[in-house]
């Protein structure tokens, strides 16, 4: 009995929460009606346990009839604007009241709270929809294609020779979905914050989408003299700092907890060494206007397939090198793959370390450090080819700090 009183109290509070929101929105069903609807659902569930499920169906029909009568009266008003949001919310809250009594209580509370949030943020959601262009919506749908249609049909089985049985189509495409989702999040943030975001945010967004592409774009801006070399160097360094956060996030999702904490110390030290010169110089260029170059939607299937092939290749190369050549040769694979893309080598290393012994975990974070250092060299090469010489030397001077620190970690950091 005490449990039922508690459940009815929760039902009343959830109904009150949604009703309060509707009352503020001048809806016809508001502060008093929604608690009654939710409690009615809970009482119907109690009675259904004794007399059968027809009571729940009858209650639902009763709610629908009441809403239709109220709707009919409103339609006759000349200034009435037809809408169904409040009616649908009423039906959902009736079902929530039932779920509180018969289903997982946490699920019912989450749904009820979600309804209130969904109703409250109507202006923001409409703004979000208007801000997105047709190409952006296509990108979101392509992400749905990648995650909800292609991923479930792939076999979740490992293929390959006995010594190199590491390729799993489902896991490989899951890595694709993870990276595409991260890049899409950065791209949508860029769309909403606009182009003129300043030096700091330009570097953060650039790193969230692609630090390599950011290096190319800002090198060109410095070459065209639309941005000072120092400002471009700071943006490139901030974008490179974001790479460490991506690396840690990917290890946390894909790798084991033991490997995550094994790699955490060295990665954080490198992140601080990379961010430090950018923070020092940011004060000098913070007021300089910076325009983020136009970003491409990161959900193209061609790009997703390319990353999937790259991930599988790096995973196979690391496994083959470890099996047939030795762990020392894996550093060459990490250096080559880290030049253009940190995601593939990070996910591949985390995947192998999850199934390997402690020695591989110690080698794993060192592989990532080598890949990061290789990525610095590659970006410096981009600046040399596409930017001013002054920008190149500034970038080299800034990269020298984490480069020296990374080499020191490889030599002195304990296994």
Coordinates of C-alpha atoms in Angstrom, one line a residue:
X1 CA 0.0 0.0 0.0
X2 CA 2.8 2.4 0.9
X3 CA 4.4 1.7 -2.5
X4 CA 1.2 2.5 -4.3
X5 CA 0.9 5.8 -2.5
X6 CA 4.5 6.6 -3.5
X7 CA 3.7 5.7 -7.1
X8 CA 0.6 7.9 -7.1
X9 CA 2.6 10.8 -5.7
X10 CA 5.1 10.5 -8.5
X11 CA 2.3 10.3 -11.0
X12 CA 0.8 13.5 -9.5
X13 CA 4.2 15.3 -9.6
X14 CA 5.0 14.4 -13.2
X15 CA 1.5 15.5 -14.3
X16 CA 2.0 18.7 -12.4
X17 CA 5.3 19.3 -14.0
X18 CA 3.9 19.0 -17.6
X19 CA 0.8 20.9 -16.6
X20 CA 2.8 23.8 -15.3
X21 CA 4.6 24.0 -18.6
X22 CA 1.4 23.9 -20.6
X23 CA -0.2 26.5 -18.3
X24 CA 2.6 28.9 -19.1
X25 CA 2.0 28.3 -22.8
X26 CA -1.7 29.2 -22.6
X27 CA -2.8 25.7 -23.5
X28 CA -6.4 24.7 -22.9
X29 CA -5.2 21.6 -20.9
X30 CA -3.0 22.9 -18.1
X31 CA -2.0 22.9 -14.5
X32 CA -4.9 20.9 -13.1
X33 CA -5.8 18.7 -16.0
X34 CA -2.5 17.1 -16.6
X35 CA -2.1 15.8 -13.0
X36 CA -5.6 14.4 -13.2
X37 CA -4.8 12.6 -16.5
X38 CA -1.6 11.1 -15.2
X39 CA -3.2 9.9 -11.9
X40 CA -6.1 8.6 -14.0
X41 CA -3.6 6.4 -15.9
X42 CA -2.2 5.1 -12.6
X43 CA -5.6 4.4 -11.1
X44 CA -6.6 2.6 -14.4
X45 CA -3.5 0.4 -14.1
X46 CA -4.4 -0.5 -10.5
X47 CA -7.9 -1.4 -11.5
X48 CA -6.7 -3.3 -14.5
X49 CA -4.8 -5.6 -12.2
X50 CA -8.1 -6.7 -10.6
X51 CA -10.6 -6.4 -13.5
X52 CA -8.6 -6.8 -16.7
X53 CA -6.9 -4.6 -19.3
X54 CA -10.1 -3.4 -20.8
X55 CA -10.2 -0.7 -18.2
X56 CA -7.0 0.8 -19.5
X57 CA -8.4 0.8 -23.1
X58 CA -11.6 2.3 -21.8
X59 CA -9.7 5.0 -20.0
X60 CA -7.7 5.9 -23.1
X61 CA -10.9 6.2 -25.1
X62 CA -12.4 8.4 -22.4
X63 CA -9.3 10.7 -22.6
X64 CA -9.6 10.8 -26.4
X65 CA -13.3 11.7 -26.2
X66 CA -12.8 14.5 -23.7
X67 CA -10.0 16.0 -25.9
X68 CA -12.2 15.7 -29.0
X69 CA -15.1 17.5 -27.3
X70 CA -12.7 20.3 -26.1
X71 CA -11.2 20.5 -29.6
X72 CA -14.6 20.8 -31.3
X73 CA -15.6 23.7 -29.1
X74 CA -12.3 25.5 -29.8
X75 CA -12.6 24.9 -33.6
X76 CA -15.8 27.0 -33.6
X77 CA -13.8 30.0 -32.4
X78 CA -12.8 32.2 -35.3
X79 CA -9.3 32.9 -33.9
X80 CA -8.5 29.3 -33.1
X81 CA -5.2 28.0 -34.3
X82 CA -5.3 24.2 -34.7
X83 CA -2.5 22.3 -32.9
X84 CA -2.1 18.8 -31.5
X85 CA 1.0 19.0 -29.3
X86 CA -1.0 19.4 -26.0
X87 CA -3.4 16.6 -27.0
X88 CA -0.5 14.2 -27.7
X89 CA 1.2 15.2 -24.5
X90 CA -2.1 14.4 -22.6
X91 CA -2.2 10.9 -24.2
X92 CA 1.5 10.3 -23.4
X93 CA 1.1 11.3 -19.8
X94 CA -1.9 9.0 -19.4
X95 CA 0.4 6.1 -20.5
X96 CA 3.1 7.4 -18.2
X97 CA 0.7 7.1 -15.3
X98 CA 0.1 3.5 -16.3
X99 CA 3.8 2.8 -16.7
X100 CA 4.5 4.2 -13.2
X101 CA 2.4 1.4 -11.8
X102 CA 3.4 -1.6 -14.0
X103 CA 6.7 -0.8 -15.6
X104 CA 10.2 0.4 -14.5
X105 CA 9.6 3.5 -12.4
X106 CA 12.9 5.1 -13.7
X107 CA 11.7 4.7 -17.3
X108 CA 8.3 6.4 -16.5
X109 CA 10.0 9.3 -14.7
X110 CA 12.5 9.7 -17.6
X111 CA 9.6 9.8 -20.1
X112 CA 7.5 12.2 -18.1
X113 CA 10.5 14.6 -17.6
X114 CA 11.4 14.2 -21.2
X115 CA 7.9 15.3 -22.2
X116 CA 8.2 18.5 -20.1
X117 CA 11.6 19.3 -21.6
X118 CA 10.3 18.7 -25.1
X119 CA 7.4 21.1 -24.6
X120 CA 9.5 23.7 -22.9
X121 CA 12.2 24.0 -25.6
X122 CA 9.8 24.5 -28.5
X123 CA 11.4 27.8 -29.6
X124 CA 14.9 26.4 -29.5
X125 CA 13.9 23.3 -31.4
X126 CA 12.2 25.4 -34.1
X127 CA 15.3 27.6 -34.3
X128 CA 17.4 24.4 -34.7
X129 CA 15.3 23.2 -37.5
X130 CA 15.3 26.6 -39.3
X131 CA 19.1 26.9 -38.9
X132 CA 19.8 23.6 -40.6
X133 CA 20.0 23.7 -44.4
X134 CA 18.9 21.0 -46.7
X135 CA 22.5 19.7 -47.0
X136 CA 22.8 19.6 -43.2
X137 CA 19.6 17.6 -42.9
X138 CA 20.9 15.2 -45.6
X139 CA 24.0 14.8 -43.5
X140 CA 22.0 13.9 -40.4
X141 CA 20.0 11.4 -42.4
X142 CA 23.2 9.9 -43.7
X143 CA 24.4 9.5 -40.1
X144 CA 21.1 7.7 -39.5
X145 CA 21.8 5.5 -42.5
X146 CA 25.3 4.7 -41.2
X147 CA 24.2 3.9 -37.6
X148 CA 20.6 2.6 -37.8
X149 CA 20.5 0.8 -41.2
X150 CA 24.0 -0.3 -42.2
X151 CA 25.4 -1.1 -38.8
X152 CA 22.7 -3.6 -37.6
X153 CA 22.9 -5.8 -40.8
X154 CA 26.7 -6.3 -40.6
X155 CA 27.9 -9.6 -39.2
X156 CA 29.2 -9.4 -35.6
X157 CA 31.9 -12.0 -36.3
X158 CA 35.7 -11.9 -36.4
X159 CA 37.3 -13.0 -39.7
X160 CA 40.8 -13.7 -40.8
X161 CA 43.6 -16.2 -40.4
X162 CA 44.1 -17.8 -37.0
X163 CA 47.1 -15.6 -36.3
X164 CA 45.4 -12.4 -37.5
X165 CA 41.7 -12.9 -36.6
X166 CA 41.0 -9.3 -35.8
X167 CA 38.6 -8.0 -38.5
X168 CA 35.0 -7.7 -37.4
X169 CA 32.7 -5.9 -39.8
X170 CA 30.3 -4.8 -37.1
X171 CA 33.0 -3.5 -34.8
X172 CA 34.7 -1.8 -37.7
X173 CA 31.5 0.0 -38.8
X174 CA 30.8 0.9 -35.2
X175 CA 34.1 2.7 -35.1
X176 CA 33.0 4.6 -38.3
X177 CA 29.8 5.6 -36.6
X178 CA 31.6 6.8 -33.5
X179 CA 34.0 9.0 -35.5
X180 CA 31.3 10.3 -37.9
X181 CA 29.1 11.1 -34.9
X182 CA 31.9 13.1 -33.2
X183 CA 32.7 15.0 -36.4
X184 CA 29.0 15.7 -37.0
X185 CA 28.6 17.1 -33.5
X186 CA 31.5 19.5 -34.1
X187 CA 30.0 20.4 -37.5
X188 CA 26.6 21.2 -36.1
X189 CA 28.1 23.3 -33.4
X190 CA 30.0 25.2 -36.1
X191 CA 26.8 25.8 -38.0
X192 CA 25.1 27.3 -35.0
X193 CA 27.9 29.5 -33.7
X194 CA 28.6 30.9 -37.1
X195 CA 31.9 31.8 -38.9
X196 CA 33.0 34.8 -36.8
X197 CA 33.8 33.0 -33.6
X198 CA 37.2 34.3 -32.7
X199 CA 40.6 32.7 -32.3
X200 CA 39.8 30.5 -29.3
X201 CA 36.6 29.0 -30.5
X202 CA 37.9 28.7 -34.0
X203 CA 40.6 26.4 -32.8
X204 CA 38.3 24.4 -30.6
X205 CA 35.7 23.9 -33.3
X206 CA 38.5 23.1 -35.8
X207 CA 39.9 20.4 -33.6
X208 CA 36.5 19.0 -33.0
X209 CA 35.9 18.6 -36.8
X210 CA 39.4 18.0 -38.1
X211 CA 42.7 19.4 -36.8
X212 CA 44.4 18.6 -40.1
X213 CA 41.8 20.4 -42.2
X214 CA 42.1 23.3 -39.8
X215 CA 45.8 23.4 -40.3
X216 CA 45.3 23.6 -44.0
X217 CA 42.6 26.3 -43.8
X218 CA 44.5 28.6 -41.5
X219 CA 47.7 28.2 -43.3
X220 CA 46.0 29.4 -46.4
X221 CA 44.5 32.4 -44.5
X222 CA 48.0 33.3 -43.3
X223 CA 49.3 33.0 -46.8
X224 CA 46.5 35.2 -48.1
X225 CA 47.2 37.7 -45.3
X226 CA 43.6 37.7 -44.0
X227 CA 45.0 36.5 -40.7
X228 CA 48.3 37.2 -38.9
X229 CA 50.8 34.3 -38.8
X230 CA 50.8 34.3 -35.0
X231 CA 46.9 34.1 -34.8
X232 CA 47.0 31.3 -37.4
X233 CA 49.6 29.4 -35.3
X234 CA 47.6 29.8 -32.2
X235 CA 44.5 28.4 -33.9
X236 CA 46.5 25.4 -35.2
X237 CA 47.9 24.7 -31.8
X238 CA 44.5 24.9 -30.1
X239 CA 43.0 22.5 -32.7
X240 CA 45.9 20.2 -32.1
X241 CA 45.2 20.3 -28.3
X242 CA 41.7 19.2 -28.9
X243 CA 43.1 16.0 -30.5
X244 CA 44.1 14.8 -27.1
X245 CA 40.6 15.0 -25.8
X246 CA 39.4 13.0 -28.9
X247 CA 42.1 10.4 -28.2
X248 CA 41.1 10.0 -24.5
X249 CA 37.4 9.8 -25.4
X250 CA 38.0 7.2 -28.0
X251 CA 40.2 5.1 -25.7
X252 CA 37.5 5.4 -23.0
X253 CA 34.8 4.2 -25.4
X254 CA 36.7 1.4 -27.1
X255 CA 39.6 0.4 -24.9
X256 CA 39.7 -1.2 -21.4
X257 CA 39.7 0.8 -18.2
X258 CA 43.2 -0.4 -17.4
X259 CA 44.5 0.9 -20.8
X260 CA 42.7 4.2 -20.3
X261 CA 44.4 4.9 -17.0
X262 CA 47.7 3.6 -18.4
X263 CA 47.6 6.2 -21.2
X264 CA 45.9 9.0 -19.2
X265 CA 49.1 10.4 -17.6
X266 CA 51.3 10.7 -20.8
X267 CA 48.4 12.1 -22.9
X268 CA 47.5 14.7 -20.3
X269 CA 51.1 15.8 -20.0
X270 CA 51.4 16.2 -23.8
X271 CA 48.1 18.1 -23.8
X272 CA 49.4 20.6 -21.3
X273 CA 52.6 21.0 -23.2
X274 CA 50.7 21.7 -26.4
X275 CA 48.2 24.0 -24.8
X276 CA 50.7 26.0 -22.8
X277 CA 52.3 28.1 -25.7
X278 CA 48.8 28.6 -27.2
X279 CA 47.5 30.0 -24.0
X280 CA 50.5 32.3 -23.6
X281 CA 50.2 33.7 -27.1
X282 CA 46.4 33.8 -27.1
X283 CA 46.4 37.0 -25.1
X284 CA 48.3 38.8 -27.8
X285 CA 45.9 37.8 -30.6
X286 CA 42.6 37.4 -28.8
X287 CA 41.1 40.5 -30.3
X288 CA 42.1 39.7 -33.8
X289 CA 39.0 38.8 -35.9
X290 CA 39.1 35.2 -37.2
X291 CA 36.7 33.6 -39.7
X292 CA 36.3 29.8 -39.6
X293 CA 36.6 28.5 -43.2
X294 CA 33.6 26.7 -44.6
X295 CA 33.4 23.2 -43.3
X296 CA 32.1 20.2 -45.3
X297 CA 29.5 17.9 -43.8
X298 CA 31.4 14.9 -42.3
X299 CA 28.7 12.3 -42.9
X300 CA 29.4 11.5 -46.6
X301 CA 29.4 7.8 -47.2
X302 CA 32.6 8.0 -49.3
X303 CA 34.4 9.5 -46.3
X304 CA 32.9 6.9 -43.9
X305 CA 34.0 4.1 -46.2
X306 CA 37.5 5.5 -46.5
X307 CA 37.8 5.7 -42.7
X308 CA 36.5 2.2 -42.3
X309 CA 39.1 0.9 -44.7
X310 CA 41.8 2.9 -43.0
X311 CA 40.8 1.6 -39.5
X312 CA 40.7 -2.0 -40.7
X313 CA 44.1 -1.6 -42.4
X314 CA 45.8 -0.1 -39.4
X315 CA 44.3 -2.7 -37.1
X316 CA 45.5 -5.5 -39.4
X317 CA 48.9 -3.9 -39.8
X318 CA 49.4 -3.5 -36.1
X319 CA 48.3 -7.1 -35.4
X320 CA 50.5 -8.5 -38.3
X321 CA 53.5 -6.5 -37.2
X322 CA 53.2 -7.6 -33.6
X323 CA 52.7 -11.2 -34.6
X324 CA 55.4 -11.6 -37.3
X325 CA 57.9 -8.8 -36.9
X326 CA 57.7 -7.7 -33.2
X327 CA 56.4 -4.9 -31.1
X328 CA 59.2 -2.5 -32.0
X329 CA 58.1 -2.4 -35.7
X330 CA 54.6 -1.4 -34.6
X331 CA 56.0 2.1 -33.9
X332 CA 56.6 2.5 -37.7
X333 CA 53.0 1.6 -38.4
X334 CA 51.8 4.1 -35.8
X335 CA 54.0 6.9 -37.2
X336 CA 52.8 6.4 -40.7
X337 CA 49.1 6.1 -39.8
X338 CA 49.3 9.0 -37.3
X339 CA 50.5 11.4 -40.0
X340 CA 47.1 12.0 -41.6
X341 CA 44.6 10.6 -39.1
X342 CA 44.8 10.0 -35.3
X343 CA 41.4 8.4 -35.0
X344 CA 42.3 5.2 -36.9
X345 CA 45.5 4.5 -35.0
X346 CA 43.8 5.4 -31.7
X347 CA 40.9 3.1 -32.1
X348 CA 43.0 0.3 -33.5
X349 CA 45.5 0.5 -30.6
X350 CA 42.7 0.7 -28.1
X351 CA 41.0 -2.3 -29.7
X352 CA 44.2 -4.4 -29.6
X353 CA 45.1 -3.4 -26.1
X354 CA 41.7 -4.4 -24.8
X355 CA 42.5 -8.0 -25.8
X356 CA 46.2 -8.1 -25.1
X357 CA 48.4 -8.4 -22.0
X358 CA 49.9 -5.7 -19.8
X359 CA 52.9 -5.4 -22.0
X360 CA 50.8 -4.5 -25.0
X361 CA 49.0 -1.8 -22.8
X362 CA 52.4 -0.2 -22.1
X363 CA 53.3 -0.4 -25.8
X364 CA 49.9 1.0 -26.7
X365 CA 50.2 4.4 -25.1
X366 CA 53.7 4.7 -26.6
X367 CA 52.2 3.9 -30.1
X368 CA 49.8 6.8 -29.5
X369 CA 52.6 9.2 -28.5
X370 CA 54.6 8.3 -31.6
X371 CA 51.5 8.8 -33.7
X372 CA 50.9 12.2 -32.1
X373 CA 54.5 13.3 -32.7
X374 CA 54.2 12.1 -36.3
X375 CA 51.0 14.1 -36.7
X376 CA 52.9 17.2 -35.5
X377 CA 55.6 16.7 -38.2
X378 CA 52.9 16.2 -40.9
X379 CA 51.1 19.4 -39.9
X380 CA 54.4 21.3 -39.9
X381 CA 54.9 20.0 -43.4
X382 CA 51.4 21.3 -44.4
X383 CA 52.3 24.8 -43.1
X384 CA 55.6 24.7 -45.0
X385 CA 53.8 24.0 -48.3
X386 CA 50.7 26.1 -47.8
X387 CA 51.6 28.9 -45.4
X388 CA 54.1 31.7 -44.9
X389 CA 57.7 30.9 -43.8
X390 CA 57.1 33.1 -40.7
X391 CA 54.0 30.9 -39.8
X392 CA 56.1 27.8 -40.4
X393 CA 58.8 28.8 -37.9
X394 CA 56.2 29.9 -35.3
X395 CA 54.4 26.5 -35.6
X396 CA 57.7 24.7 -35.4
X397 CA 58.7 26.6 -32.3
X398 CA 55.3 25.8 -30.7
X399 CA 55.3 22.2 -31.7
X400 CA 58.9 21.8 -30.4
X401 CA 57.6 21.9 -26.8
X402 CA 55.3 18.9 -27.0
X403 CA 57.7 17.1 -29.4
X404 CA 60.5 17.3 -26.8
X405 CA 58.1 16.4 -24.1
X406 CA 56.8 13.4 -26.1
X407 CA 60.3 12.0 -26.7
X408 CA 61.2 12.4 -23.1
X409 CA 58.0 10.5 -22.1
X410 CA 59.0 7.6 -24.5
X411 CA 62.4 7.4 -22.8
X412 CA 61.8 8.1 -19.2
X413 CA 58.1 7.3 -18.4
X414 CA 57.8 4.0 -16.6
X415 CA 56.3 1.0 -18.4

